[in-house]
mmCIF file of N, CA and C in Angstrom:
data_model
loop_
_atom_site.group_PDB
_atom_site.id
_atom_site.type_symbol
_atom_site.label_atom_id
_atom_site.label_comp_id
_atom_site.label_asym_id
_atom_site.label_seq_id
_atom_site.Cartn_x
_atom_site.Cartn_y
_atom_site.Cartn_z
ATOM 1 N N MET A 45 12.672 0.003 -0.515
ATOM 2 C CA MET A 45 12.494 -1.385 -0.874
ATOM 3 C C MET A 45 13.228 -1.624 -2.189
ATOM 4 N N VAL A 46 13.965 -2.701 -2.255
ATOM 5 C CA VAL A 46 14.704 -3.037 -3.457
ATOM 6 C C VAL A 46 14.192 -4.367 -3.987
ATOM 7 N N LEU A 47 13.781 -4.373 -5.256
ATOM 8 C CA LEU A 47 13.357 -5.620 -5.888
ATOM 9 C C LEU A 47 14.559 -6.280 -6.547
ATOM 10 N N PRO A 48 14.640 -7.606 -6.514
ATOM 11 C CA PRO A 48 15.758 -8.295 -7.155
ATOM 12 C C PRO A 48 15.692 -8.154 -8.669
ATOM 13 N N ASP A 49 16.856 -8.343 -9.318
ATOM 14 C CA ASP A 49 16.911 -8.250 -10.782
ATOM 15 C C ASP A 49 16.056 -9.317 -11.449
ATOM 16 N N THR A 50 16.008 -10.496 -10.866
ATOM 17 C CA THR A 50 15.168 -11.559 -11.419
ATOM 18 C C THR A 50 14.005 -11.774 -10.472
ATOM 19 N N LEU A 51 12.820 -11.839 -11.034
ATOM 20 C CA LEU A 51 11.622 -11.932 -10.216
ATOM 21 C C LEU A 51 10.987 -13.312 -10.232
ATOM 22 N N GLY A 52 11.666 -14.302 -10.787
ATOM 23 C CA GLY A 52 11.133 -15.662 -10.803
ATOM 24 C C GLY A 52 9.778 -15.720 -11.478
ATOM 25 N N GLU A 53 8.776 -16.270 -10.821
ATOM 26 C CA GLU A 53 7.424 -16.399 -11.371
ATOM 27 C C GLU A 53 6.818 -15.041 -11.730
ATOM 28 N N ALA A 54 7.241 -13.998 -11.041
ATOM 29 C CA ALA A 54 6.683 -12.672 -11.288
ATOM 30 C C ALA A 54 7.036 -12.147 -12.674
ATOM 31 N N ASP A 55 8.051 -12.748 -13.340
ATOM 32 C CA ASP A 55 8.391 -12.337 -14.700
ATOM 33 C C ASP A 55 7.257 -12.617 -15.680
ATOM 34 N N ARG A 56 6.274 -13.386 -15.279
ATOM 35 C CA ARG A 56 5.164 -13.748 -16.159
ATOM 36 C C ARG A 56 4.019 -12.753 -16.109
ATOM 37 N N VAL A 57 4.070 -11.783 -15.222
ATOM 38 C CA VAL A 57 3.009 -10.783 -15.106
ATOM 39 C C VAL A 57 3.584 -9.405 -15.433
ATOM 40 N N PRO A 58 2.720 -8.464 -15.805
ATOM 41 C CA PRO A 58 3.223 -7.120 -16.121
ATOM 42 C C PRO A 58 3.963 -6.490 -14.938
ATOM 43 N N ALA A 59 4.983 -5.718 -15.251
ATOM 44 C CA ALA A 59 5.814 -5.091 -14.219
ATOM 45 C C ALA A 59 4.989 -4.197 -13.298
ATOM 46 N N ASP A 60 3.965 -3.508 -13.834
ATOM 47 C CA ASP A 60 3.178 -2.627 -12.971
ATOM 48 C C ASP A 60 2.393 -3.423 -11.935
ATOM 49 N N ASP A 61 1.987 -4.660 -12.249
ATOM 50 C CA ASP A 61 1.306 -5.497 -11.262
ATOM 51 C C ASP A 61 2.263 -5.922 -10.150
ATOM 52 N N VAL A 62 3.508 -6.216 -10.515
ATOM 53 C CA VAL A 62 4.515 -6.575 -9.512
ATOM 54 C C VAL A 62 4.781 -5.377 -8.601
ATOM 55 N N LEU A 63 4.892 -4.199 -9.191
ATOM 56 C CA LEU A 63 5.122 -2.992 -8.403
ATOM 57 C C LEU A 63 3.937 -2.714 -7.477
ATOM 58 N N ASP A 64 2.706 -2.862 -7.986
ATOM 59 C CA ASP A 64 1.520 -2.672 -7.135
ATOM 60 C C ASP A 64 1.541 -3.616 -5.934
ATOM 61 N N ALA A 65 1.894 -4.874 -6.168
ATOM 62 C CA ALA A 65 1.949 -5.856 -5.081
ATOM 63 C C ALA A 65 3.032 -5.484 -4.069
ATOM 64 N N ALA A 66 4.180 -5.025 -4.564
ATOM 65 C CA ALA A 66 5.273 -4.635 -3.669
ATOM 66 C C ALA A 66 4.869 -3.441 -2.802
ATOM 67 N N VAL A 67 4.200 -2.459 -3.393
ATOM 68 C CA VAL A 67 3.769 -1.284 -2.640
ATOM 69 C C VAL A 67 2.699 -1.661 -1.621
ATOM 70 N N ALA A 68 1.785 -2.552 -1.992
ATOM 71 C CA ALA A 68 0.759 -3.002 -1.047
ATOM 72 C C ALA A 68 1.404 -3.719 0.141
ATOM 73 N N ALA A 69 2.408 -4.550 -0.130
ATOM 74 C CA ALA A 69 3.101 -5.257 0.945
ATOM 75 C C ALA A 69 3.865 -4.279 1.834
ATOM 76 N N TRP A 70 4.516 -3.301 1.224
ATOM 77 C CA TRP A 70 5.253 -2.281 1.980
ATOM 78 C C TRP A 70 4.297 -1.504 2.879
ATOM 79 N N SER A 71 3.162 -1.088 2.320
ATOM 80 C CA SER A 71 2.183 -0.332 3.103
ATOM 81 C C SER A 71 1.622 -1.172 4.247
ATOM 82 N N ALA A 72 1.289 -2.430 3.969
ATOM 83 C CA ALA A 72 0.767 -3.319 5.017
ATOM 84 C C ALA A 72 1.788 -3.494 6.136
ATOM 85 N N HIS A 73 3.053 -3.608 5.776
ATOM 86 C CA HIS A 73 4.115 -3.745 6.779
ATOM 87 C C HIS A 73 4.186 -2.494 7.659
ATOM 88 N N ARG A 74 4.130 -1.316 7.045
ATOM 89 C CA ARG A 74 4.169 -0.058 7.810
ATOM 90 C C ARG A 74 2.946 0.081 8.704
ATOM 91 N N ILE A 75 1.766 -0.345 8.214
ATOM 92 C CA ILE A 75 0.553 -0.294 9.036
ATOM 93 C C ILE A 75 0.717 -1.219 10.239
ATOM 94 N N ALA A 76 1.236 -2.435 10.004
ATOM 95 C CA ALA A 76 1.418 -3.401 11.094
ATOM 96 C C ALA A 76 2.412 -2.898 12.139
ATOM 97 N N LEU A 77 3.429 -2.166 11.704
ATOM 98 C CA LEU A 77 4.424 -1.618 12.629
ATOM 99 C C LEU A 77 3.936 -0.368 13.351
ATOM 100 N N GLY A 78 2.821 0.185 12.895
ATOM 101 C CA GLY A 78 2.337 1.436 13.467
ATOM 102 C C GLY A 78 3.081 2.650 12.943
ATOM 103 N N ALA A 79 3.778 2.498 11.818
ATOM 104 C CA ALA A 79 4.580 3.584 11.254
ATOM 105 C C ALA A 79 3.909 4.263 10.065
ATOM 106 N N ALA A 80 2.731 3.793 9.669
ATOM 107 C CA ALA A 80 2.061 4.347 8.495
ATOM 108 C C ALA A 80 1.523 5.743 8.776
ATOM 109 N N GLN A 81 1.442 6.533 7.727
ATOM 110 C CA GLN A 81 0.836 7.856 7.802
ATOM 111 C C GLN A 81 -0.489 7.821 7.053
ATOM 112 N N ARG A 82 -1.317 8.865 7.240
ATOM 113 C CA ARG A 82 -2.638 8.938 6.610
ATOM 114 C C ARG A 82 -2.790 10.253 5.852
ATOM 115 N N ILE A 83 -3.543 10.173 4.780
ATOM 116 C CA ILE A 83 -3.982 11.362 4.048
ATOM 117 C C ILE A 83 -5.471 11.188 3.823
ATOM 118 N N PRO A 84 -6.353 12.083 4.166
ATOM 119 C CA PRO A 84 -6.125 13.245 5.021
ATOM 120 C C PRO A 84 -6.122 12.845 6.482
ATOM 121 N N GLU A 85 -5.649 13.722 7.306
ATOM 122 C CA GLU A 85 -5.627 13.501 8.749
ATOM 123 C C GLU A 85 -6.452 14.581 9.411
ATOM 124 N N PRO A 86 -7.507 14.346 10.083
ATOM 125 C CA PRO A 86 -8.143 13.044 10.299
ATOM 126 C C PRO A 86 -8.867 12.582 9.029
ATOM 127 N N PRO A 87 -9.139 11.271 8.935
ATOM 128 C CA PRO A 87 -9.793 10.759 7.732
ATOM 129 C C PRO A 87 -11.220 11.287 7.589
ATOM 130 N N GLN A 88 -11.643 11.393 6.350
ATOM 131 C CA GLN A 88 -13.041 11.726 6.085
ATOM 132 C C GLN A 88 -13.869 10.477 6.325
ATOM 133 N N ARG A 89 -15.169 10.619 6.433
ATOM 134 C CA ARG A 89 -16.067 9.486 6.656
ATOM 135 C C ARG A 89 -17.105 9.433 5.544
ATOM 136 N N ASP A 90 -17.469 8.215 5.137
ATOM 137 C CA ASP A 90 -18.542 8.075 4.164
ATOM 138 C C ASP A 90 -19.891 8.116 4.880
ATOM 139 N N ALA A 91 -20.973 7.934 4.145
ATOM 140 C CA ALA A 91 -22.318 8.041 4.708
ATOM 141 C C ALA A 91 -22.580 7.001 5.799
ATOM 142 N N GLU A 92 -21.812 5.903 5.784
ATOM 143 C CA GLU A 92 -21.993 4.848 6.784
ATOM 144 C C GLU A 92 -20.968 4.911 7.907
ATOM 145 N N GLY A 93 -20.167 5.979 7.930
ATOM 146 C CA GLY A 93 -19.212 6.175 8.999
ATOM 147 C C GLY A 93 -17.850 5.520 8.814
ATOM 148 N N ARG A 94 -17.615 4.914 7.640
ATOM 149 C CA ARG A 94 -16.315 4.267 7.401
ATOM 150 C C ARG A 94 -15.284 5.302 6.987
ATOM 151 N N ALA A 95 -14.049 5.113 7.455
ATOM 152 C CA ALA A 95 -12.961 6.037 7.135
ATOM 153 C C ALA A 95 -12.615 5.962 5.652
ATOM 154 N N ILE A 96 -12.411 7.137 5.057
ATOM 155 C CA ILE A 96 -11.929 7.246 3.674
ATOM 156 C C ILE A 96 -10.558 7.897 3.779
ATOM 157 N N GLU A 97 -9.516 7.127 3.504
ATOM 158 C CA GLU A 97 -8.161 7.640 3.655
ATOM 159 C C GLU A 97 -7.189 6.831 2.823
ATOM 160 N N ILE A 98 -6.033 7.407 2.612
ATOM 161 C CA ILE A 98 -4.903 6.714 1.985
ATOM 162 C C ILE A 98 -3.885 6.498 3.086
ATOM 163 N N ARG A 99 -3.428 5.272 3.241
ATOM 164 C CA ARG A 99 -2.401 4.973 4.250
ATOM 165 C C ARG A 99 -1.150 4.524 3.538
ATOM 166 N N PHE A 100 -0.005 5.016 4.015
ATOM 167 C CA PHE A 100 1.280 4.654 3.407
ATOM 168 C C PHE A 100 2.371 4.618 4.445
#
């Protein structure tokens, strides 16, 4: 992913927040395409049965 040199309105927020948003969008796109990977595989479960994992 390549960010443009000028970020328009995003220039008003810290660069790390812009990067976090870009990574979240990239990850969401990969999840939607079915191309995302998981850590750990298979995911661990919490006490209520919800998956605990990192997807990228």
